[in-house]
Amino acid sequence: PPPAAVGEGTPSSASSGCGFSGHPCFRELASLRCLVQGLARRVGALEVENASLISCLEEFGVLSVDAIDIRAHRMRFESARRAHPCSWEASLTDVLMTGELMLAMA
């Protein structure tokens, strides 16, 4: 395709604010921009819904914000462990014993 003319790639006034004219790359970027804007709106709506649910749970004494934070932390930690598996060859007791042995030998 020929190079874009000066002024092409700017938002089109005839569109919903997401459209770009001219070069196919600009049209693809405009399409991706629209998708990102839609996702940003949805994330914003989900954040409001989440805050509302947390507020209701706390207000009715079902859960505290601390309990929700703790659960979210555990879920994120487990997700990280699944994403980055590791075979542990030592237990916490082994590690603590090693430290105690080093102190005893020093």
Coordinates of N, CA and C in Angstrom, one line a residue:
P1 N 0.8 -1.2 0.0 CA 0.0 0.0 0.0 C 0.9 1.2 0.0
P2 N 0.3 2.3 -0.5 CA 1.1 3.6 -0.6 C 1.2 4.1 0.8
P3 N 2.3 5.0 1.0 CA 2.4 5.6 2.4 C 1.2 6.4 2.7
A4 N 1.0 6.6 4.0 CA -0.1 7.4 4.5 C 0.1 8.8 4.2
A5 N -0.9 9.6 3.8 CA -0.8 11.0 3.5 C -0.7 11.7 4.8
V6 N -0.3 13.0 4.7 CA -0.2 13.8 5.9 C -1.6 14.0 6.4
G7 N -1.8 13.8 7.7 CA -3.1 14.0 8.3 C -3.8 12.6 8.5
E8 N -3.4 11.6 7.8 CA -4.0 10.3 7.9 C -3.5 9.7 9.2
G9 N -4.4 8.9 9.9 CA -4.0 8.3 11.1 C -4.5 9.1 12.3
T10 N -5.2 10.2 12.0 CA -5.8 11.0 13.1 C -7.2 10.5 13.2
P11 N -7.8 10.6 14.4 CA -9.2 10.2 14.6 C -10.1 10.8 13.6
S12 N -11.0 10.0 13.0 CA -12.0 10.4 12.1 C -13.2 11.0 12.8
S13 N -13.6 12.2 12.4 CA -14.8 12.9 13.0 C -16.1 12.1 12.8
A14 N -16.1 11.3 11.7 CA -17.4 10.6 11.4 C -17.5 9.4 12.2
S15 N -16.5 9.0 12.9 CA -16.6 7.7 13.7 C -16.9 7.9 15.1
S16 N -16.9 6.9 15.9 CA -17.3 7.0 17.3 C -16.1 7.4 18.2
G17 N -15.0 8.0 17.6 CA -13.9 8.4 18.3 C -12.8 7.3 18.3
C18 N -13.1 6.1 17.7 CA -12.1 5.1 17.7 C -11.5 4.9 16.3
G19 N -12.1 5.5 15.3 CA -11.8 5.2 13.9 C -10.6 5.9 13.4
F20 N -9.7 5.3 12.5 CA -8.6 6.0 11.9 C -8.8 5.7 10.4
S21 N -8.4 6.7 9.6 CA -8.5 6.4 8.1 C -7.2 6.2 7.5
G22 N -7.2 5.7 6.3 CA -5.9 5.6 5.6 C -5.3 4.2 5.6
H23 N -4.1 4.2 6.0 CA -3.3 3.0 6.0 C -3.9 1.9 6.8
P24 N -3.8 0.6 6.3 CA -4.4 -0.5 7.1 C -3.9 -0.6 8.5
C25 N -2.6 -0.2 8.7 CA -2.1 -0.3 10.1 C -2.8 0.6 11.0
F26 N -3.2 1.8 10.5 CA -3.9 2.7 11.4 C -5.3 2.2 11.7
R27 N -5.9 1.5 10.7 CA -7.2 0.9 11.0 C -7.1 -0.2 12.0
E28 N -6.0 -1.0 11.9 CA -5.8 -2.1 12.9 C -5.5 -1.5 14.3
L29 N -4.7 -0.4 14.4 CA -4.5 0.2 15.6 C -5.8 0.8 16.2
A30 N -6.6 1.4 15.4 CA -7.9 1.9 15.8 C -8.8 0.8 16.4
S31 N -8.8 -0.3 15.7 CA -9.5 -1.4 16.2 C -9.0 -1.9 17.6
L32 N -7.7 -2.0 17.7 CA -7.1 -2.4 19.0 C -7.4 -1.4 20.1
R33 N -7.4 -0.1 19.7 CA -7.7 1.0 20.6 C -9.1 0.8 21.1
C34 N -10.0 0.6 20.2 CA -11.4 0.4 20.7 C -11.6 -0.8 21.6
L35 N -10.9 -1.9 21.3 CA -10.9 -3.1 22.2 C -10.4 -2.7 23.6
V36 N -9.2 -2.0 23.6 CA -8.6 -1.7 24.9 C -9.6 -0.7 25.7
Q37 N -10.2 0.2 25.0 CA -11.1 1.1 25.7 C -12.3 0.4 26.2
G38 N -12.8 -0.6 25.5 CA -13.9 -1.4 26.0 C -13.5 -2.2 27.2
L39 N -12.3 -2.8 27.1 CA -11.8 -3.6 28.3 C -11.6 -2.7 29.5
A40 N -11.1 -1.5 29.3 CA -10.9 -0.5 30.4 C -12.2 -0.2 31.0
R41 N -13.3 0.0 30.2 CA -14.6 0.3 30.8 C -15.1 -0.9 31.6
R42 N -14.9 -2.1 31.1 CA -15.4 -3.3 31.8 C -14.6 -3.5 33.1
V43 N -13.3 -3.2 33.1 CA -12.5 -3.3 34.3 C -13.0 -2.3 35.3
G44 N -13.3 -1.1 34.9 CA -13.8 -0.1 35.8 C -15.1 -0.5 36.4
A45 N -16.0 -1.1 35.6 CA -17.3 -1.6 36.1 C -17.1 -2.7 37.1
L46 N -16.2 -3.6 36.8 CA -15.9 -4.8 37.7 C -15.3 -4.3 39.0
E47 N -14.5 -3.2 39.0 CA -13.9 -2.7 40.2 C -15.0 -2.1 41.1
V48 N -16.0 -1.4 40.5 CA -17.1 -0.9 41.3 C -17.9 -2.0 41.9
E49 N -18.2 -3.0 41.1 CA -19.0 -4.2 41.6 C -18.3 -4.9 42.7
N50 N -17.0 -5.1 42.5 CA -16.2 -5.7 43.6 C -16.2 -4.9 44.9
A51 N -16.0 -3.6 44.8 CA -16.0 -2.8 46.0 C -17.4 -2.8 46.6
S52 N -18.5 -2.9 45.8 CA -19.8 -2.9 46.4 C -20.0 -4.2 47.1
L53 N -19.6 -5.3 46.5 CA -19.8 -6.6 47.2 C -19.0 -6.7 48.5
I54 N -17.7 -6.2 48.5 CA -16.9 -6.2 49.7 C -17.6 -5.4 50.8
S55 N -18.1 -4.2 50.4 CA -18.8 -3.4 51.3 C -20.0 -4.1 52.0
C56 N -20.8 -4.7 51.1 CA -22.0 -5.4 51.6 C -21.6 -6.6 52.6
L57 N -20.6 -7.4 52.2 CA -20.1 -8.5 53.0 C -19.7 -8.0 54.4
E58 N -18.9 -6.9 54.4 CA -18.5 -6.3 55.6 C -19.6 -5.7 56.5
E59 N -20.5 -5.0 55.8 CA -21.6 -4.4 56.5 C -22.5 -5.4 57.2
F60 N -22.8 -6.5 56.5 CA -23.6 -7.5 57.1 C -22.9 -8.5 58.0
G61 N -21.6 -8.3 58.2 CA -20.9 -9.1 59.1 C -20.5 -10.5 58.6
V62 N -20.6 -10.7 57.3 CA -20.3 -12.0 56.7 C -18.8 -12.2 56.6
L63 N -18.0 -11.1 56.2 CA -16.6 -11.2 56.1 C -16.0 -9.8 56.4
S64 N -14.8 -9.8 56.9 CA -14.1 -8.5 57.2 C -13.2 -8.2 55.9
V65 N -12.9 -7.0 55.8 CA -12.0 -6.6 54.7 C -10.6 -7.3 54.9
D66 N -10.2 -7.5 56.1 CA -8.9 -8.2 56.4 C -9.0 -9.7 55.9
A67 N -10.2 -10.3 56.2 CA -10.3 -11.7 55.7 C -10.3 -11.8 54.2
I68 N -10.9 -10.8 53.5 CA -10.9 -10.8 52.1 C -9.5 -10.6 51.6
D69 N -8.8 -9.7 52.2 CA -7.4 -9.4 51.8 C -6.5 -10.6 52.0
I70 N -6.7 -11.3 53.1 CA -5.9 -12.5 53.4 C -6.2 -13.6 52.3
R71 N -7.5 -13.8 52.0 CA -7.9 -14.8 51.0 C -7.3 -14.4 49.6
A72 N -7.4 -13.2 49.3 CA -6.8 -12.7 48.0 C -5.3 -13.0 47.9
H73 N -4.6 -12.7 49.0 CA -3.2 -12.9 49.1 C -2.9 -14.4 48.9
R74 N -3.6 -15.2 49.6 CA -3.4 -16.7 49.4 C -3.6 -17.2 48.0
M75 N -4.7 -16.6 47.4 CA -5.0 -17.1 46.0 C -3.9 -16.6 45.0
R76 N -3.4 -15.3 45.2 CA -2.3 -14.9 44.3 C -1.1 -15.7 44.6
F77 N -0.8 -16.0 45.8 CA 0.4 -16.8 46.1 C 0.3 -18.2 45.5
E78 N -0.8 -18.8 45.6 CA -1.0 -20.1 45.0 C -0.9 -20.1 43.5
S79 N -1.4 -19.0 42.9 CA -1.3 -18.8 41.5 C 0.1 -18.7 41.0
A80 N 0.9 -17.9 41.8 CA 2.3 -17.7 41.5 C 3.1 -19.1 41.7
R81 N 2.7 -19.9 42.7 CA 3.4 -21.2 42.9 C 3.1 -22.1 41.7
R82 N 1.8 -22.1 41.2 CA 1.5 -22.9 40.1 C 2.2 -22.5 38.8
A83 N 2.3 -21.2 38.6 CA 3.0 -20.6 37.5 C 4.5 -20.9 37.5
H84 N 5.1 -21.0 38.7 CA 6.5 -21.2 38.8 C 6.8 -22.4 39.8
P85 N 6.5 -23.6 39.3 CA 6.7 -24.7 40.2 C 8.2 -24.9 40.6
C86 N 8.3 -25.4 41.8 CA 9.6 -25.6 42.4 C 9.6 -26.9 43.2
S87 N 10.6 -27.7 43.1 CA 10.7 -28.9 43.9 C 11.6 -28.6 45.1
W88 N 10.9 -28.6 46.3 CA 11.6 -28.2 47.5 C 12.3 -29.5 48.0
E89 N 13.6 -29.4 48.3 CA 14.4 -30.5 48.8 C 14.6 -30.4 50.3
A90 N 14.2 -29.3 50.9 CA 14.4 -29.1 52.3 C 13.1 -28.5 52.9
S91 N 12.9 -28.8 54.1 CA 11.7 -28.3 54.8 C 12.2 -27.1 55.6
L92 N 11.2 -26.4 56.2 CA 11.5 -25.2 57.0 C 12.4 -25.7 58.2
T93 N 12.0 -26.8 58.7 CA 12.8 -27.4 59.9 C 14.3 -27.6 59.5
D94 N 14.5 -28.1 58.3 CA 15.9 -28.3 57.8 C 16.6 -27.0 57.7
V95 N 16.0 -26.0 57.2 CA 16.6 -24.7 57.0 C 16.9 -24.1 58.4
L96 N 16.0 -24.2 59.3 CA 16.3 -23.7 60.6 C 17.4 -24.4 61.3
M97 N 17.4 -25.7 61.1 CA 18.5 -26.5 61.7 C 19.8 -26.1 61.2
T98 N 19.9 -25.9 59.9 CA 21.1 -25.5 59.3 C 21.7 -24.2 59.9
G99 N 20.8 -23.2 60.1 CA 21.1 -22.0 60.7 C 21.7 -22.2 62.1
E100 N 21.0 -23.1 62.9 CA 21.4 -23.4 64.2 C 22.8 -24.1 64.3
L101 N 23.0 -25.0 63.3 CA 24.3 -25.6 63.2 C 25.4 -24.6 62.9
M102 N 25.1 -23.7 62.0 CA 26.2 -22.7 61.7 C 26.5 -21.8 62.9
L103 N 25.5 -21.5 63.7 CA 25.7 -20.7 64.9 C 26.5 -21.5 65.9
A104 N 26.2 -22.8 66.0 CA 26.8 -23.6 67.0 C 28.3 -23.8 66.6
M105 N 28.6 -23.9 65.3 CA 30.0 -24.1 64.9 C 30.8 -22.8 64.9
A106 N 30.2 -21.7 64.9 CA 31.0 -20.4 64.8 C 31.6 -20.1 66.1

